[in-house]
Coordinates of C-alpha atoms in Angstrom, one line a residue:
Chain A
M79 CA 0.0 0.0 0.0
P80 CA 1.3 3.5 -0.8
L81 CA 2.5 5.7 2.0
G82 CA 0.8 9.1 2.6
S83 CA 1.8 11.6 0.0
D84 CA 3.6 13.9 2.5
E85 CA 5.6 11.0 3.7
K86 CA 6.8 10.4 0.2
N87 CA 7.8 14.0 -0.2
G88 CA 10.0 13.6 2.9
E89 CA 8.4 16.3 5.0
R90 CA 9.4 16.2 8.6
C91 CA 6.5 17.8 10.5
E92 CA 3.5 16.0 9.1
R93 CA 0.5 15.8 11.3
S94 CA -1.0 12.4 11.5
I95 CA -4.4 11.2 12.6
C96 CA -4.3 10.2 16.3
M97 CA -6.1 6.9 16.8
N98 CA -7.5 6.6 20.4
N99 CA -8.5 3.0 20.2
P100 CA -6.1 0.2 21.0
H101 CA -8.7 -2.5 20.0
L102 CA -8.6 -1.5 16.3
E103 CA -5.2 -3.1 15.8
S104 CA -6.6 -6.5 16.5
L105 CA -9.4 -6.2 13.9
K106 CA -8.6 -8.3 10.8
E107 CA -11.0 -6.2 8.8
D108 CA -12.7 -2.9 9.7
I109 CA -16.2 -2.4 8.4
L110 CA -17.2 1.3 8.2
Y111 CA -20.9 0.2 8.1
H112 CA -22.7 3.5 7.7
L113 CA -20.3 4.6 4.9
S114 CA -20.6 1.2 3.2
L115 CA -16.8 1.0 3.0
D116 CA -14.3 -1.5 4.6
T117 CA -10.7 -2.4 4.6
A118 CA -11.1 -5.8 3.1
N119 CA -12.7 -4.8 -0.2
H120 CA -11.4 -1.3 -0.6
D121 CA -7.8 0.0 -1.0
L122 CA -8.4 3.0 1.3
P123 CA -4.8 4.4 1.0
K124 CA -5.0 4.3 -2.8
Q125 CA -8.5 5.7 -2.9
F126 CA -8.2 8.3 -0.1
G127 CA -4.5 8.7 0.8
D128 CA -4.2 12.1 -0.9
V129 CA -7.1 13.7 1.0
K130 CA -6.0 17.0 2.6
F131 CA -9.3 18.8 3.1
V132 CA -12.6 17.3 4.3
C133 CA -15.7 19.4 4.1
V134 CA -18.8 18.1 5.9
G135 CA -22.4 19.4 5.9
G136 CA -25.9 18.1 6.8
S137 CA -27.5 17.8 3.4
P138 CA -26.3 15.3 0.7
W139 CA -27.4 17.5 -2.1
R140 CA -25.4 20.4 -0.7
M141 CA -22.3 18.3 -0.4
K142 CA -22.7 17.2 -4.0
S143 CA -23.1 20.7 -5.2
F144 CA -20.1 21.8 -3.1
T145 CA -18.0 19.1 -4.9
E146 CA -19.1 20.4 -8.3
Y147 CA -18.3 24.0 -7.2
I148 CA -14.8 23.3 -5.7
A149 CA -13.9 21.1 -8.7
K150 CA -14.4 24.1 -11.0
E151 CA -12.6 26.4 -8.6
L152 CA -9.6 24.1 -8.5
G153 CA -9.6 23.5 -12.2
L154 CA -10.4 19.8 -11.7
A155 CA -13.9 19.8 -13.1
D156 CA -14.9 16.5 -14.7
P157 CA -16.0 17.5 -18.3
K158 CA -18.9 15.1 -18.0
G159 CA -19.7 16.6 -14.6
E160 CA -19.8 13.2 -13.0
Y161 CA -19.0 12.8 -9.3
P162 CA -19.9 9.3 -8.1
N163 CA -21.2 8.9 -4.5
L164 CA -18.5 6.9 -2.8
C165 CA -21.0 5.7 -0.3
E166 CA -23.5 4.4 -2.9
G167 CA -24.1 1.2 -1.0
T168 CA -26.0 3.1 1.7
D169 CA -28.4 6.0 2.0
R170 CA -27.2 7.1 5.5
Y171 CA -24.5 9.4 4.2
A172 CA -23.2 10.6 0.8
M173 CA -19.5 11.1 0.0
Y174 CA -17.7 12.8 -3.0
K175 CA -14.1 13.3 -3.8
V176 CA -12.3 15.6 -6.2
G177 CA -8.5 15.9 -6.0
P178 CA -7.5 16.4 -2.4
V179 CA -11.0 17.5 -1.3
L180 CA -13.4 15.0 0.3
S181 CA -17.0 16.1 0.8
V182 CA -19.3 14.1 3.2
S183 CA -22.8 14.7 4.4
H184 CA -23.7 14.1 8.0
G185 CA -27.4 14.4 8.5
M186 CA -28.8 16.5 11.4
G187 CA -27.8 16.5 15.0
I188 CA -24.9 15.3 17.2
P189 CA -25.6 11.5 17.1
S190 CA -25.8 11.6 13.3
I191 CA -22.6 13.5 12.7
S192 CA -20.9 11.5 15.4
I193 CA -21.5 8.2 13.6
M194 CA -20.1 9.6 10.4
L195 CA -17.1 11.2 12.2
H196 CA -16.2 7.9 13.9
E197 CA -16.1 6.2 10.6
L198 CA -14.5 9.1 8.7
I199 CA -11.6 9.4 11.3
K200 CA -11.0 5.6 10.9
L201 CA -11.1 6.0 7.1
L202 CA -8.5 8.8 7.2
Y203 CA -6.4 6.7 9.6
H204 CA -6.6 3.5 7.5
A205 CA -5.8 5.6 4.4
R206 CA -2.7 7.0 6.2
C207 CA -3.8 10.6 5.5
T208 CA -1.6 13.4 6.9
D209 CA -2.1 17.1 7.4
V210 CA -5.8 16.9 7.1
T211 CA -8.1 19.9 7.7
I212 CA -11.8 19.3 8.3
M213 CA -14.3 22.1 7.9
R214 CA -18.0 21.9 8.7
I215 CA -20.0 24.1 6.3
G216 CA -23.5 24.4 7.5
T217 CA -26.6 26.5 8.3
S218 CA -27.6 28.0 11.6
G219 CA -29.9 30.5 13.3
G220 CA -28.2 33.8 14.1
I221 CA -28.5 36.1 17.1
G222 CA -28.1 39.9 16.5
L223 CA -26.8 39.4 12.9
Q224 CA -28.1 40.2 9.5
P225 CA -29.4 37.0 7.9
G226 CA -26.8 35.7 5.5
T227 CA -23.9 36.5 7.8
V228 CA -21.3 33.8 7.9
V229 CA -20.1 32.9 11.4
I230 CA -16.7 31.2 11.9
T231 CA -16.9 29.4 15.3
K232 CA -14.5 30.6 18.0
K233 CA -15.9 28.3 20.7
S234 CA -18.7 25.8 20.5
V235 CA -20.8 26.1 23.6
D236 CA -23.6 24.1 25.1
A237 CA -27.1 25.3 26.1
T238 CA -25.7 26.8 29.3
F239 CA -23.0 28.6 27.2
L240 CA -20.1 26.5 28.4
P241 CA -17.4 25.3 25.9
R242 CA -17.9 21.5 26.6
F243 CA -19.3 18.4 25.1
E244 CA -20.8 15.7 27.3
Q245 CA -20.2 12.2 26.0
V246 CA -21.8 9.2 27.8
V247 CA -19.4 6.2 28.0
L248 CA -20.7 3.0 29.6
G249 CA -23.5 5.0 31.3
K250 CA -21.2 7.6 32.8
T251 CA -20.8 11.2 31.5
V252 CA -17.4 12.3 30.3
V253 CA -16.8 16.0 29.6
R254 CA -14.7 16.9 26.5
S255 CA -13.2 20.1 25.3
T256 CA -14.7 21.7 22.2
D257 CA -11.6 23.8 21.3
L258 CA -11.2 24.5 17.6
D259 CA -8.1 25.7 15.7
I260 CA -7.7 29.4 16.4
E261 CA -5.3 30.0 13.6
L262 CA -7.5 28.3 11.1
A263 CA -10.5 30.5 12.2
E264 CA -8.4 33.6 11.7
E265 CA -7.2 32.4 8.3
L266 CA -10.9 31.9 7.3
L267 CA -11.9 35.3 8.6
Q268 CA -9.1 36.8 6.5
C269 CA -10.5 34.9 3.4
G270 CA -13.9 36.4 4.2
K271 CA -12.3 39.9 4.1
E272 CA -10.4 39.1 0.8
L273 CA -13.7 38.0 -0.8
G274 CA -15.7 41.0 0.4
E275 CA -18.9 39.4 -0.9
F276 CA -20.7 39.0 2.4
E277 CA -20.4 39.7 6.1
T278 CA -18.1 37.2 7.9
V279 CA -17.6 37.3 11.7
V280 CA -16.0 35.1 14.4
G281 CA -18.2 34.2 17.3
N282 CA -19.3 31.5 19.7
T283 CA -21.7 28.9 18.4
M284 CA -24.3 27.3 20.6
C285 CA -24.8 23.6 19.8
T286 CA -28.1 22.1 20.9
L287 CA -29.8 18.7 20.9
D288 CA -33.1 20.0 19.6
F289 CA -34.2 22.5 17.0
Y290 CA -37.4 23.7 18.6
E291 CA -37.5 23.7 22.4
G292 CA -33.7 23.4 22.7
Q293 CA -33.3 26.6 20.6
A294 CA -36.1 28.5 22.4
R295 CA -38.4 28.5 19.3
L296 CA -42.0 29.3 19.8
D297 CA -43.2 27.3 16.7
G298 CA -42.6 23.6 17.6
A299 CA -45.2 21.0 18.6
F300 CA -44.3 21.9 22.2
C301 CA -43.7 25.2 23.8
S302 CA -44.1 25.9 27.6
Y303 CA -42.4 29.3 27.7
T304 CA -43.3 32.9 26.7
E305 CA -42.0 35.1 24.0
E306 CA -40.3 37.2 26.8
E307 CA -38.6 34.1 28.3
K308 CA -37.4 33.2 24.8
Q309 CA -35.9 36.7 24.2
N310 CA -34.3 36.7 27.6
Y311 CA -32.6 33.3 26.9
L312 CA -31.3 34.5 23.5
S313 CA -30.1 37.8 25.1
E314 CA -28.1 35.8 27.7
A315 CA -26.6 33.7 24.9
Y316 CA -25.6 36.9 23.0
A317 CA -24.0 38.3 26.2
A318 CA -22.0 35.0 26.4
G319 CA -20.6 35.7 22.9
V320 CA -23.0 33.4 21.1
R321 CA -23.7 34.6 17.5
N322 CA -25.3 31.5 16.0
I323 CA -27.0 28.2 17.0
E324 CA -26.7 24.9 15.3
M325 CA -26.7 21.2 16.2
E326 CA -23.4 19.5 15.4
S327 CA -20.4 21.8 16.3
S328 CA -19.7 20.5 19.8
V329 CA -19.1 16.8 19.0
F330 CA -17.4 17.8 15.7
A331 CA -14.9 20.0 17.7
A332 CA -14.4 17.4 20.4
M333 CA -13.8 14.5 18.1
C334 CA -11.5 16.4 15.7
K335 CA -9.4 17.7 18.7
L336 CA -9.0 14.2 20.2
S337 CA -7.9 12.9 16.7
N338 CA -5.4 15.7 16.2
I339 CA -7.2 17.1 13.2
R340 CA -7.3 20.8 12.4
A341 CA -11.0 21.8 12.4
A342 CA -13.2 24.7 11.8
V343 CA -17.0 25.4 11.7
V344 CA -18.3 27.8 9.2
C345 CA -22.1 28.3 9.2
V346 CA -24.3 30.9 7.5
T347 CA -27.2 32.4 9.5
L348 CA -30.5 31.9 7.8
L349 CA -32.5 34.2 10.0
D350 CA -32.1 36.4 13.1
R351 CA -33.7 34.4 16.0
Q352 CA -34.4 37.6 17.9
K353 CA -36.8 38.6 15.1
G354 CA -38.5 35.3 14.5
D355 CA -38.4 31.5 14.4
Q356 CA -39.8 30.4 11.1
L357 CA -37.7 30.1 8.0
S358 CA -39.9 32.1 5.7
S359 CA -37.4 33.6 3.3
S360 CA -37.7 32.6 -0.3
H361 CA -36.2 29.4 -1.5
D362 CA -33.8 31.3 -3.7
L363 CA -32.6 33.6 -1.0
L364 CA -32.0 30.7 1.4
H365 CA -30.2 28.8 -1.3
S366 CA -27.9 31.8 -2.0
Y367 CA -27.1 32.1 1.7
Q368 CA -26.2 28.4 1.9
Q369 CA -23.6 28.9 -0.8
R370 CA -21.6 31.4 1.3
P371 CA -19.8 28.9 3.5
Q372 CA -18.9 26.9 0.4
I373 CA -17.5 30.1 -1.3
L374 CA -15.5 31.0 1.8
V375 CA -14.1 27.5 2.3
S376 CA -13.3 27.1 -1.4
H377 CA -11.3 30.3 -1.3
Y378 CA -9.4 29.1 1.7
I379 CA -8.6 25.7 0.1
K380 CA -7.5 27.3 -3.2
K381 CA -5.3 29.8 -1.4
T382 CA -3.7 27.1 0.8
L383 CA -3.0 24.8 -2.2
N384 CA -1.5 27.7 -4.2
A385 CA 0.7 28.6 -1.2
F386 CA 1.8 25.0 -1.0
K387 CA 2.7 24.9 -4.8
S388 CA 4.7 28.2 -4.8
Chain B
M56 CA -61.9 21.6 4.7
P57 CA -63.1 18.1 5.3
L58 CA -63.4 16.8 8.9
G59 CA -61.4 13.8 10.1
S60 CA -62.9 10.6 8.7
D61 CA -63.9 9.2 12.1
E62 CA -65.8 12.4 12.8
K63 CA -67.8 11.9 9.6
N64 CA -68.7 8.4 10.7
G65 CA -70.2 9.9 13.9
E66 CA -67.8 8.1 16.3
R67 CA -67.9 9.6 19.8
C68 CA -64.5 8.6 21.3
E69 CA -62.1 9.8 18.7
R70 CA -58.7 10.5 19.8
S71 CA -57.3 13.8 18.7
I72 CA -53.7 15.1 18.5
C73 CA -53.0 17.1 21.6
M74 CA -51.2 20.4 20.7
N75 CA -49.0 21.6 23.5
N76 CA -48.1 25.0 22.1
P77 CA -50.5 28.0 22.5
H78 CA -48.3 30.2 20.2
L79 CA -49.3 28.2 17.1
E80 CA -52.7 29.7 17.1
S81 CA -51.3 33.1 16.4
L82 CA -49.3 32.0 13.3
K83 CA -50.8 33.1 10.1
E84 CA -49.0 30.3 8.2
D85 CA -47.0 27.4 9.6
I86 CA -43.9 26.4 7.6
L87 CA -42.8 22.8 8.3
Y88 CA -39.4 23.7 7.0
H89 CA -37.6 20.3 7.1
L90 CA -40.6 18.5 5.5
S91 CA -40.9 21.2 2.8
L92 CA -44.6 21.6 3.5
D93 CA -46.7 24.5 4.8
T94 CA -50.2 25.5 5.6
A95 CA -50.4 28.3 3.0
N96 CA -49.6 26.3 -0.1
H97 CA -50.8 22.8 0.9
D98 CA -54.3 21.7 1.8
L99 CA -53.1 19.5 4.6
P100 CA -56.6 18.2 5.7
K101 CA -57.3 17.1 2.1
Q102 CA -53.9 15.6 1.6
F103 CA -53.4 14.0 5.0
G104 CA -56.7 14.0 6.8
D105 CA -57.4 10.3 6.3
V106 CA -54.0 9.2 7.8
K107 CA -54.5 6.5 10.6
F108 CA -51.1 4.9 10.7
V109 CA -47.7 6.5 10.5
C110 CA -44.6 4.3 10.1
V111 CA -41.2 6.0 10.7
G112 CA -37.7 4.6 10.2
G113 CA -34.2 5.9 9.7
S114 CA -33.5 5.2 6.1
P115 CA -35.4 6.9 3.2
W116 CA -34.9 3.8 1.0
R117 CA -36.4 1.6 3.6
M118 CA -39.4 3.8 4.1
K119 CA -40.0 3.8 0.3
S120 CA -39.8 0.0 0.1
F121 CA -42.1 -0.2 3.1
T122 CA -44.7 1.9 1.2
E123 CA -44.5 -0.4 -1.8
Y124 CA -44.9 -3.5 0.5
I125 CA -47.8 -2.2 2.5
A126 CA -49.5 -1.0 -0.7
K127 CA -49.5 -4.5 -2.0
E128 CA -50.6 -6.0 1.3
L129 CA -53.6 -3.6 1.5
G130 CA -54.5 -4.1 -2.1
L131 CA -53.8 -0.5 -2.9
A132 CA -50.7 -1.0 -5.1
D133 CA -50.3 1.6 -7.8
P134 CA -50.1 -0.4 -11.1
K135 CA -47.3 1.9 -12.2
G136 CA -45.6 1.4 -8.9
E137 CA -45.2 5.1 -8.4
Y138 CA -45.1 6.6 -4.9
P139 CA -44.0 10.2 -5.0
N140 CA -41.9 11.6 -2.2
L141 CA -44.2 14.1 -0.6
C142 CA -41.1 16.0 0.8
E143 CA -39.5 16.3 -2.6
G144 CA -38.5 19.9 -1.9
T145 CA -35.9 18.8 0.6
D146 CA -33.4 16.0 1.2
R147 CA -33.7 16.1 5.0
Y148 CA -36.5 13.5 5.1
A149 CA -38.6 11.4 2.7
M150 CA -42.4 10.9 3.0
Y151 CA -44.7 8.5 1.2
K152 CA -48.5 7.9 1.5
V153 CA -50.7 5.0 0.5
G154 CA -54.3 5.0 1.7
P155 CA -54.4 5.6 5.5
V156 CA -50.6 4.8 5.9
L157 CA -48.0 7.5 5.9
S158 CA -44.4 6.5 5.8
V159 CA -41.6 8.9 6.9
S160 CA -37.8 8.7 7.2
H161 CA -36.2 10.3 10.3
G162 CA -32.4 9.9 9.9
M163 CA -30.2 8.8 12.8
G164 CA -30.3 9.9 16.4
I165 CA -32.6 11.7 18.8
P166 CA -32.1 15.3 17.4
S167 CA -32.9 14.1 13.8
I168 CA -36.1 12.2 14.7
S169 CA -37.1 15.0 17.0
I170 CA -37.1 17.6 14.2
M171 CA -39.2 15.3 12.1
L172 CA -41.6 14.5 14.9
H173 CA -42.2 18.2 15.8
E174 CA -43.2 18.9 12.2
L175 CA -45.1 15.6 11.7
I176 CA -47.2 16.2 14.9
K177 CA -48.0 19.7 13.6
L178 CA -48.8 18.2 10.2
L179 CA -51.3 15.7 11.7
Y180 CA -52.8 18.4 13.9
H181 CA -53.2 20.9 11.0
A182 CA -54.7 18.0 8.9
R183 CA -57.1 17.3 11.7
C184 CA -56.2 13.6 11.9
T185 CA -57.8 11.5 14.6
D186 CA -57.1 8.0 16.0
V187 CA -53.5 8.0 14.7
T188 CA -51.1 5.2 15.6
I189 CA -47.3 5.8 15.1
M190 CA -44.9 3.0 14.9
R191 CA -41.1 3.2 14.6
I192 CA -39.8 0.3 12.5
G193 CA -36.0 0.2 12.9
T194 CA -32.8 -1.7 13.4
S195 CA -30.9 -2.2 16.6
G196 CA -28.2 -4.1 18.3
G197 CA -29.5 -7.0 20.5
I198 CA -28.4 -8.3 23.9
G199 CA -28.7 -12.1 24.4
L200 CA -30.9 -12.6 21.4
Q201 CA -30.5 -14.4 18.1
P202 CA -29.7 -11.9 15.4
G203 CA -32.9 -11.3 13.4
T204 CA -35.1 -11.3 16.5
V205 CA -37.8 -8.5 16.5
V206 CA -38.0 -6.5 19.8
I207 CA -41.2 -4.7 20.6
T208 CA -40.3 -2.0 23.2
K209 CA -41.9 -2.3 26.6
K210 CA -40.0 0.7 28.1
S211 CA -37.4 2.9 26.4
V212 CA -34.6 3.5 28.9
D213 CA -31.5 5.7 28.9
A214 CA -27.8 4.7 29.3
T215 CA -28.4 4.3 33.1
F216 CA -31.4 2.0 32.3
L217 CA -34.0 4.5 33.6
P218 CA -37.2 5.1 31.6
R219 CA -36.8 8.8 31.0
F220 CA -35.9 11.3 28.4
E221 CA -34.0 14.5 29.3
Q222 CA -35.0 17.5 27.2
V223 CA -33.1 20.8 27.5
V224 CA -35.5 23.8 27.4
L225 CA -34.0 27.3 27.7
G226 CA -30.8 25.8 29.0
K227 CA -32.6 23.8 31.8
T228 CA -33.1 20.0 31.8
V229 CA -36.7 18.7 31.9
V230 CA -37.3 15.0 32.4
R231 CA -40.1 13.4 30.4
S232 CA -41.7 10.0 30.6
T233 CA -40.9 7.5 27.8
D234 CA -44.1 5.3 28.3
L235 CA -45.3 3.6 25.3
D236 CA -48.8 2.1 24.7
I237 CA -48.9 -1.3 26.5
E238 CA -52.0 -2.6 24.7
L239 CA -50.4 -1.8 21.3
A240 CA -47.2 -3.6 22.2
E241 CA -49.3 -6.7 23.2
E242 CA -51.3 -6.6 20.0
L243 CA -48.0 -6.4 18.0
L244 CA -46.6 -9.4 20.0
Q245 CA -49.8 -11.3 19.1
C246 CA -49.3 -10.4 15.4
G247 CA -45.7 -11.9 15.7
K248 CA -47.2 -15.1 17.1
E249 CA -49.8 -15.3 14.3
L250 CA -47.1 -14.8 11.6
G251 CA -44.8 -17.3 13.1
E252 CA -42.1 -16.3 10.6
F253 CA -39.5 -15.1 13.1
E254 CA -38.8 -14.6 16.8
T255 CA -40.7 -11.7 18.3
V256 CA -40.2 -10.6 21.9
V257 CA -41.2 -7.7 24.2
G258 CA -38.3 -6.1 26.1
N259 CA -36.8 -2.8 27.2
T260 CA -34.9 -0.8 24.6
M261 CA -31.9 1.3 25.5
C262 CA -31.7 4.6 23.6
T263 CA -28.3 6.2 23.3
L264 CA -26.9 9.4 21.9
D265 CA -23.9 7.6 20.3
F266 CA -23.4 4.4 18.3
Y267 CA -19.8 3.6 19.4
E268 CA -18.8 4.7 22.9
G269 CA -22.4 5.3 23.9
Q270 CA -23.2 1.6 23.1
A271 CA -20.0 0.2 24.6
R272 CA -18.6 -0.7 21.2
L273 CA -14.8 -1.5 20.9
D274 CA -14.5 -0.6 17.2
G275 CA -15.1 3.2 17.1
A276 CA -12.5 5.9 16.6
F277 CA -12.3 6.2 20.4
C278 CA -12.3 3.5 23.0
S279 CA -11.0 3.9 26.6
Y280 CA -12.5 0.7 28.2
T281 CA -11.7 -3.0 28.1
E282 CA -13.6 -5.8 26.5
E283 CA -14.5 -6.9 30.1
E284 CA -15.9 -3.5 31.0
K285 CA -17.9 -3.6 27.9
Q286 CA -19.3 -7.0 28.7
N287 CA -20.1 -6.0 32.3
Y288 CA -22.1 -3.0 31.0
L289 CA -24.1 -5.0 28.6
S290 CA -24.8 -7.6 31.3
E291 CA -26.0 -4.9 33.6
A292 CA -28.3 -3.7 30.8
Y293 CA -29.6 -7.2 30.3
A294 CA -30.3 -7.6 34.0
A295 CA -32.3 -4.3 33.8
G296 CA -34.5 -5.9 31.1
V297 CA -32.8 -4.3 28.1
R298 CA -33.0 -6.5 25.0
N299 CA -31.9 -4.1 22.3
I300 CA -30.1 -0.8 21.8
E301 CA -30.9 2.0 19.3
M302 CA -30.8 5.8 19.1
E303 CA -34.4 7.2 18.7
S304 CA -36.9 5.5 20.9
S305 CA -36.8 7.7 24.0
V306 CA -37.7 11.0 22.3
F307 CA -40.1 9.2 20.0
A308 CA -42.0 7.8 23.1
A309 CA -41.9 11.1 25.0
M310 CA -43.1 13.2 22.1
C311 CA -45.9 10.8 21.1
K312 CA -47.1 10.5 24.7
L313 CA -47.3 14.3 25.2
S314 CA -49.2 14.5 21.9
N315 CA -51.7 11.8 22.9
I316 CA -50.7 9.5 20.0
R317 CA -50.6 5.7 20.4
A318 CA -47.0 4.7 19.7
A319 CA -44.9 1.6 19.4
V320 CA -41.3 0.8 18.7
V321 CA -40.5 -2.3 16.7
C322 CA -36.8 -3.0 15.9
V323 CA -35.0 -6.0 14.6
T324 CA -31.7 -6.9 16.1
L325 CA -28.9 -7.1 13.5
L326 CA -26.3 -8.7 15.8
D327 CA -25.8 -9.9 19.4
R328 CA -23.7 -7.2 21.0
Q329 CA -22.4 -9.7 23.6
K330 CA -20.7 -11.6 20.7
G331 CA -19.4 -8.6 18.7
D332 CA -19.6 -5.1 17.5
Q333 CA -19.1 -5.0 13.7
L334 CA -22.0 -5.5 11.3
S335 CA -20.3 -8.3 9.3
S336 CA -23.3 -10.3 8.2
S337 CA -23.9 -10.4 4.4
H338 CA -25.9 -7.6 2.8
D339 CA -28.7 -10.0 1.9
L340 CA -29.1 -11.4 5.4
L341 CA -29.1 -7.8 6.9
H342 CA -31.6 -6.8 4.3
S343 CA -33.9 -9.7 5.1
Y344 CA -33.7 -8.9 8.8
Q345 CA -34.7 -5.3 8.1
Q346 CA -37.9 -6.4 6.4
R347 CA -39.2 -8.2 9.6
P348 CA -40.5 -5.1 11.4
Q349 CA -42.2 -4.1 8.1
I350 CA -43.8 -7.5 7.9
L351 CA -45.0 -7.4 11.5
V352 CA -46.4 -3.9 11.3
S353 CA -48.1 -4.5 8.0
H354 CA -49.8 -7.5 9.5
Y355 CA -51.0 -5.4 12.4
I356 CA -52.3 -2.6 10.1
K357 CA -54.1 -5.1 7.8
K358 CA -55.7 -6.8 10.8
T359 CA -56.8 -3.5 12.4
L360 CA -58.3 -2.2 9.1
N361 CA -60.1 -5.5 8.6
A362 CA -61.5 -5.4 12.1
F363 CA -62.7 -1.8 11.5
K364 CA -64.5 -2.8 8.3
S365 CA -66.3 -5.9 9.8

């Protein structure tokens, strides 16, 4: 099996995936069930060994359209426009690859992205990838921001505004750090400035287990609080530095940190939650907002690859 | 707009959806964003008013194949075999309808099914549905059971084996009951006996937020415990009546109970977790196991509809 590409180039300071599971070594074969990939029937180093950037997002359609977009941006577009789904044996997730960029969908919520990340981290490890950067490009509700603003996450915080992720292991709660790469966040902010196409800010992101009650919405099937209580909660969040709310960043940050992978969260705000709860903007406007994290992250990838070449 | 069908038949004791949100009354329009449906552009009572059974499951493909299967079983099969996805404007969830049976996918994990259920419960309420039964047909890991056994959930318990669901509301934890309908579980067990095609049992179901560490697997990207500690945890779960483990039943039970909807969880076990962690059975065998909850629930629906007619 080929070595990771950086290893071939003789680089000294390559950053490897850290595998925190001694049991894996004793597995004859590793089945990445929800990705419909495994080590017995797939040559993972050959297929994925050159991956340097992984972009993840909730929707499979969006991750496919991101692949088409970044392929054009990097001058790697397939003339036939064909990007096969590398997880075609399952409908749990979708995965696309173009050059050094892997694009994977993760569904909605912490458990869904967590299953994907377990298997993705093992995939990158089996493929002997090095110097990988993972970026989540998603959507969110904003607080005190113009809809369409892109938020680069400084710290991912829980519903009490603390930067931690609680993982249950054998029935006991373990608290993990949700630190993200500060340098990467700053580089992404710089990319936003260079583009100048839309507002980009750095702020804390609140990660919740629920879209309705968990985010103080008034329009779910259940609501036991008043509009005033909702507004007070969102104001407290704002005071704690929270600029947007989504449902995956905490476990994403925790898992990438434990695995020694540079990670960033880049989400566009689809509405200002202090002004409403329903996503009532036109389909076209919401669609154009959703492209912004893609544009920002593509700019960063292009810039990084160009710097590496020169 | 037409009334619910039972109301037309003059029945006295119809069971309505309980709406626990006073704010909904003041909405001019309700956008069910993740289902790509709304009250302004869709005549929900006309389109969904006759729904009596809702079957939900993780995978969109499986929910489509369930629709094709139940359509044949009920003699309602479309000769062209066409069942349009009623949520075609989004790739978050898929929804199909045949006669009184609605079939909806929910993705993986509590947050993902919770978003779908908020919007489904509002859909059924707006459509003025009555006497609705919701059944989750899913897959799970078994404890001490032959793979392929179907488990009907008695109680959905958390990772400490308690029958409760913790919901965070405005940053504070609220504990909700995960009671399911005992009569419905018994009726489903009786259907299993009548079919006699596979083992069907009633047992507690453990619902976790994570597939790997949260279920004591040794094959995730992270593992900090020994095989012995894993086995001890699973033995404790078995002693507490747990027969299978999945990732959606607790919030499903809690939300259906609060909404006054009869609910059941019917999951097949794909493996015995005391014997392993990896899903290494053949694709065909796993596929045939996944059809068992569909067969059981279809039998129940057919029987119930026939009893209603006679």
